[in-house]
Tab-separated table of N, CA and C in Angstrom:
chain	number	residue	atom	x	y	z
A	1	MET	N	-14.641	-2.366	-16.387
A	1	MET	CA	-15.564	-1.923	-17.405
A	1	MET	C	-16.891	-1.573	-16.731
A	2	MET	N	-17.519	-0.497	-17.237
A	2	MET	CA	-18.813	-0.083	-16.728
A	2	MET	C	-19.747	0.171	-17.910
A	3	ILE	N	-20.975	-0.318	-17.827
A	3	ILE	CA	-21.993	-0.058	-18.843
A	3	ILE	C	-23.101	0.745	-18.171
A	4	HIS	N	-23.462	1.862	-18.819
A	4	HIS	CA	-24.506	2.728	-18.257
A	4	HIS	C	-25.618	2.892	-19.281
A	5	GLN	N	-26.845	2.560	-18.905
A	5	GLN	CA	-27.989	2.757	-19.775
A	5	GLN	C	-28.489	4.192	-19.603
A	6	LEU	N	-28.656	4.904	-20.718
A	6	LEU	CA	-29.130	6.281	-20.676
A	6	LEU	C	-30.651	6.300	-20.631
A	7	LYS	N	-31.206	6.860	-19.551
A	7	LYS	CA	-32.658	6.967	-19.391
A	7	LYS	C	-32.975	8.408	-19.059
A	8	PRO	N	-33.520	9.182	-19.936
A	8	PRO	CA	-33.915	8.844	-21.299
A	8	PRO	C	-32.699	8.812	-22.228
A	9	SER	N	-32.891	8.276	-23.409
A	9	SER	CA	-31.819	8.264	-24.399
A	9	SER	C	-31.513	9.704	-24.822
A	10	ILE	N	-30.353	9.901	-25.450
A	10	ILE	CA	-29.906	11.234	-25.852
A	10	ILE	C	-29.822	11.285	-27.372
A	11	LEU	N	-30.404	12.319	-27.983
A	11	LEU	CA	-30.336	12.494	-29.431
A	11	LEU	C	-28.950	13.019	-29.800
A	12	VAL	N	-28.244	12.293	-30.663
A	12	VAL	CA	-26.875	12.649	-31.028
A	12	VAL	C	-26.683	12.589	-32.545
A	13	GLU	N	-25.617	13.251	-32.991
A	13	GLU	CA	-25.181	13.191	-34.383
A	13	GLU	C	-23.927	12.329	-34.430
A	14	THR	N	-23.849	11.463	-35.435
A	14	THR	CA	-22.693	10.592	-35.628
A	14	THR	C	-22.243	10.712	-37.084
A	15	PRO	N	-21.091	10.165	-37.430
A	15	PRO	CA	-20.679	10.180	-38.839
A	15	PRO	C	-21.664	9.433	-39.744
A	16	LEU	N	-22.514	8.577	-39.186
A	16	LEU	CA	-23.496	7.823	-39.981
A	16	LEU	C	-24.894	8.428	-39.920
A	17	GLY	N	-25.052	9.572	-39.249
A	17	GLY	CA	-26.345	10.234	-39.161
A	17	GLY	C	-26.824	10.388	-37.729
A	18	THR	N	-28.040	10.879	-37.601
A	18	THR	CA	-28.664	11.124	-36.293
A	18	THR	C	-29.100	9.811	-35.657
A	19	GLY	N	-29.007	9.750	-34.339
A	19	GLY	CA	-29.450	8.553	-33.636
A	19	GLY	C	-29.714	8.820	-32.171
A	20	GLN	N	-30.214	7.798	-31.492
A	20	GLN	CA	-30.471	7.853	-30.057
A	20	GLN	C	-29.368	7.085	-29.335
A	21	ALA	N	-28.598	7.801	-28.505
A	21	ALA	CA	-27.596	7.131	-27.676
A	21	ALA	C	-28.336	6.398	-26.566
A	22	ILE	N	-28.104	5.086	-26.446
A	22	ILE	CA	-28.852	4.304	-25.465
A	22	ILE	C	-27.969	3.725	-24.357
A	23	PHE	N	-26.677	3.539	-24.641
A	23	PHE	CA	-25.735	3.029	-23.640
A	23	PHE	C	-24.399	3.728	-23.783
A	24	LEU	N	-23.665	3.801	-22.678
A	24	LEU	CA	-22.264	4.201	-22.677
A	24	LEU	C	-21.475	3.036	-22.114
A	25	ILE	N	-20.351	2.740	-22.725
A	25	ILE	CA	-19.473	1.687	-22.216
A	25	ILE	C	-18.128	2.326	-21.908
A	26	ASP	N	-17.723	2.275	-20.650
A	26	ASP	CA	-16.451	2.836	-20.216
A	26	ASP	C	-15.507	1.685	-19.895
A	27	TYR	N	-14.447	1.586	-20.677
A	27	TYR	CA	-13.487	0.498	-20.501
A	27	TYR	C	-12.352	0.860	-19.551
A	28	GLY	N	-12.364	2.075	-19.022
A	28	GLY	CA	-11.326	2.479	-18.088
A	28	GLY	C	-10.557	3.679	-18.599
A	29	MET	N	-9.570	4.097	-17.820
A	29	MET	CA	-8.873	5.345	-18.105
A	29	MET	C	-7.958	5.303	-19.318
A	30	HIS	N	-7.677	4.140	-19.866
A	30	HIS	CA	-6.753	4.055	-21.001
A	30	HIS	C	-7.451	3.938	-22.350
A	31	GLN	N	-8.778	3.968	-22.364
A	31	GLN	CA	-9.539	3.897	-23.607
A	31	GLN	C	-10.672	4.904	-23.585
A	32	ASN	N	-11.031	5.405	-24.772
A	32	ASN	CA	-12.153	6.332	-24.881
A	32	ASN	C	-13.467	5.611	-24.591
A	33	THR	N	-14.431	6.372	-24.148
A	33	THR	CA	-15.759	5.834	-23.885
A	33	THR	C	-16.430	5.452	-25.200
A	34	CYS	N	-17.147	4.354	-25.206
A	34	CYS	CA	-17.875	3.872	-26.374
A	34	CYS	C	-19.349	4.225	-26.202
A	35	TRP	N	-19.926	4.845	-27.227
A	35	TRP	CA	-21.354	5.188	-27.229
A	35	TRP	C	-22.091	4.174	-28.088
A	36	VAL	N	-23.158	3.612	-27.574
A	36	VAL	CA	-23.994	2.678	-28.334
A	36	VAL	C	-25.212	3.473	-28.797
A	37	VAL	N	-25.362	3.567	-30.129
A	37	VAL	CA	-26.358	4.457	-30.720
A	37	VAL	C	-27.269	3.681	-31.669
A	38	ALA	N	-28.577	3.894	-31.548
A	38	ALA	CA	-29.551	3.370	-32.507
A	38	ALA	C	-29.759	4.447	-33.560
A	39	LEU	N	-29.359	4.171	-34.796
A	39	LEU	CA	-29.467	5.162	-35.862
A	39	LEU	C	-30.928	5.398	-36.224
A	40	GLN	N	-31.292	6.650	-36.354
A	40	GLN	CA	-32.683	7.050	-36.557
A	40	GLN	C	-33.230	6.556	-37.898
A	41	GLU	N	-32.449	6.676	-38.962
A	41	GLU	CA	-32.955	6.348	-40.293
A	41	GLU	C	-33.159	4.853	-40.504
A	42	SER	N	-32.220	4.036	-39.990
A	42	SER	CA	-32.268	2.603	-40.274
A	42	SER	C	-32.595	1.734	-39.067
A	43	GLY	N	-32.431	2.287	-37.855
A	43	GLY	CA	-32.631	1.495	-36.652
A	43	GLY	C	-31.447	0.612	-36.298
A	44	ILE	N	-30.402	0.658	-37.103
A	44	ILE	CA	-29.212	-0.152	-36.855
A	44	ILE	C	-28.515	0.350	-35.592
A	45	ILE	N	-28.041	-0.581	-34.774
A	45	ILE	CA	-27.298	-0.259	-33.558
A	45	ILE	C	-25.815	-0.268	-33.899
A	46	LYS	N	-25.123	0.829	-33.582
A	46	LYS	CA	-23.690	0.953	-33.861
A	46	LYS	C	-22.966	1.443	-32.620
A	47	HIS	N	-21.678	1.106	-32.537
A	47	HIS	CA	-20.806	1.601	-31.480
A	47	HIS	C	-19.951	2.730	-32.052
A	48	PHE	N	-19.812	3.830	-31.286
A	48	PHE	CA	-19.014	4.967	-31.724
A	48	PHE	C	-18.059	5.376	-30.619
A	49	ASP	N	-16.852	5.750	-31.009
A	49	ASP	CA	-15.884	6.336	-30.098
A	49	ASP	C	-16.426	7.692	-29.640
A	50	CYS	N	-16.079	8.107	-28.436
A	50	CYS	CA	-16.606	9.370	-27.910
A	50	CYS	C	-16.240	10.561	-28.797
A	51	ASN	N	-15.173	10.478	-29.571
A	51	ASN	CA	-14.796	11.557	-30.477
A	51	ASN	C	-15.697	11.628	-31.703
A	52	ASP	N	-16.558	10.638	-31.904
A	52	ASP	CA	-17.428	10.575	-33.074
A	52	ASP	C	-18.894	10.825	-32.730
A	53	VAL	N	-19.148	11.451	-31.587
A	53	VAL	CA	-20.525	11.722	-31.159
A	53	VAL	C	-20.643	13.192	-30.796
A	54	ILE	N	-21.661	13.848	-31.373
A	54	ILE	CA	-21.945	15.254	-31.067
A	54	ILE	C	-23.402	15.343	-30.634
A	55	LEU	N	-23.656	16.068	-29.579
A	55	LEU	CA	-25.023	16.273	-29.095
A	55	LEU	C	-25.834	17.008	-30.157
A	56	SER	N	-27.027	16.528	-30.451
A	56	SER	CA	-27.890	17.189	-31.425
A	56	SER	C	-28.369	18.530	-30.895
A	57	THR	N	-28.740	19.422	-31.801
A	57	THR	CA	-29.240	20.742	-31.412
A	57	THR	C	-30.548	20.600	-30.638
A	58	ASN	N	-30.637	21.290	-29.514
A	58	ASN	CA	-31.848	21.305	-28.702
A	58	ASN	C	-32.079	22.741	-28.256
A	59	TYR	N	-33.003	23.417	-28.931
A	59	TYR	CA	-33.259	24.820	-28.625
A	59	TYR	C	-33.893	25.011	-27.260
A	60	THR	N	-34.672	24.060	-26.792
A	60	THR	CA	-35.321	24.173	-25.482
A	60	THR	C	-34.287	24.298	-24.374
A	61	TYR	N	-33.227	23.480	-24.446
A	61	TYR	CA	-32.201	23.491	-23.408
A	61	TYR	C	-30.958	24.274	-23.815
A	62	GLY	N	-30.977	24.878	-25.019
A	62	GLY	CA	-29.842	25.687	-25.467
A	62	GLY	C	-28.588	24.876	-25.753
A	63	MET	N	-28.747	23.643	-26.218
A	63	MET	CA	-27.601	22.766	-26.470
A	63	MET	C	-27.253	22.739	-27.951
A	64	ASN	N	-25.967	22.865	-28.257
A	64	ASN	CA	-25.434	22.800	-29.616
A	64	ASN	C	-26.156	23.775	-30.544
A	65	ILE	N	-26.362	24.986	-30.082
A	65	ILE	CA	-27.038	26.011	-30.875
A	65	ILE	C	-26.234	26.349	-32.130
A	66	ARG	N	-24.910	26.230	-32.058
A	66	ARG	CA	-24.057	26.509	-33.215
A	66	ARG	C	-24.195	25.448	-34.299
A	67	LYS	N	-24.927	24.353	-33.997
A	67	LYS	CA	-25.130	23.247	-34.926
A	67	LYS	C	-23.798	22.657	-35.406
A	68	ASN	N	-22.943	22.306	-34.447
A	68	ASN	CA	-21.700	21.625	-34.771
A	68	ASN	C	-22.030	20.346	-35.508
A	69	ASN	N	-21.221	20.008	-36.479
A	69	ASN	CA	-21.422	18.745	-37.178
A	69	ASN	C	-20.084	18.205	-37.655
A	70	PHE	N	-20.090	17.074	-38.245
A	70	PHE	CA	-18.840	16.439	-38.642
A	70	PHE	C	-18.205	17.110	-39.838
A	71	GLU	N	-18.973	17.856	-40.652
A	71	GLU	CA	-18.386	18.640	-41.746
A	71	GLU	C	-17.527	19.758	-41.174
A	72	ASP	N	-17.983	20.382	-40.058
A	72	ASP	CA	-17.188	21.421	-39.401
A	72	ASP	C	-15.870	20.850	-38.917
A	73	LYS	N	-15.893	19.617	-38.387
A	73	LYS	CA	-14.669	18.998	-37.885
A	73	LYS	C	-13.680	18.753	-39.018
A	74	LYS	N	-14.179	18.375	-40.212
A	74	LYS	CA	-13.308	18.109	-41.359
A	74	LYS	C	-12.676	19.405	-41.851
A	75	GLU	N	-13.447	20.506	-41.873
A	75	GLU	CA	-12.933	21.794	-42.351
A	75	GLU	C	-11.877	22.338	-41.404
A	76	ALA	N	-12.003	22.081	-40.116
A	76	ALA	CA	-11.051	22.580	-39.126
A	76	ALA	C	-9.719	21.846	-39.203
A	77	SER	N	-9.713	20.645	-39.750
A	77	SER	CA	-8.473	19.842	-39.816
A	77	SER	C	-7.520	20.352	-40.857
């Protein structure tokens, strides 16, 4: 197992809303990476599977310009 602290934290979208990813936990090749996120609205710390985290839109760096979100994932299913 490896725990990595993100410095600086990364702004991400989760099924529970926007938050700051502060840690990654890698349990090895047989499990998905776990993201530890502080939710922006409530400050609650939650763990999310890597499939449940999307990088927030950042126009300065050209990241997620299409504004992918979890509603898009539901419509594609």
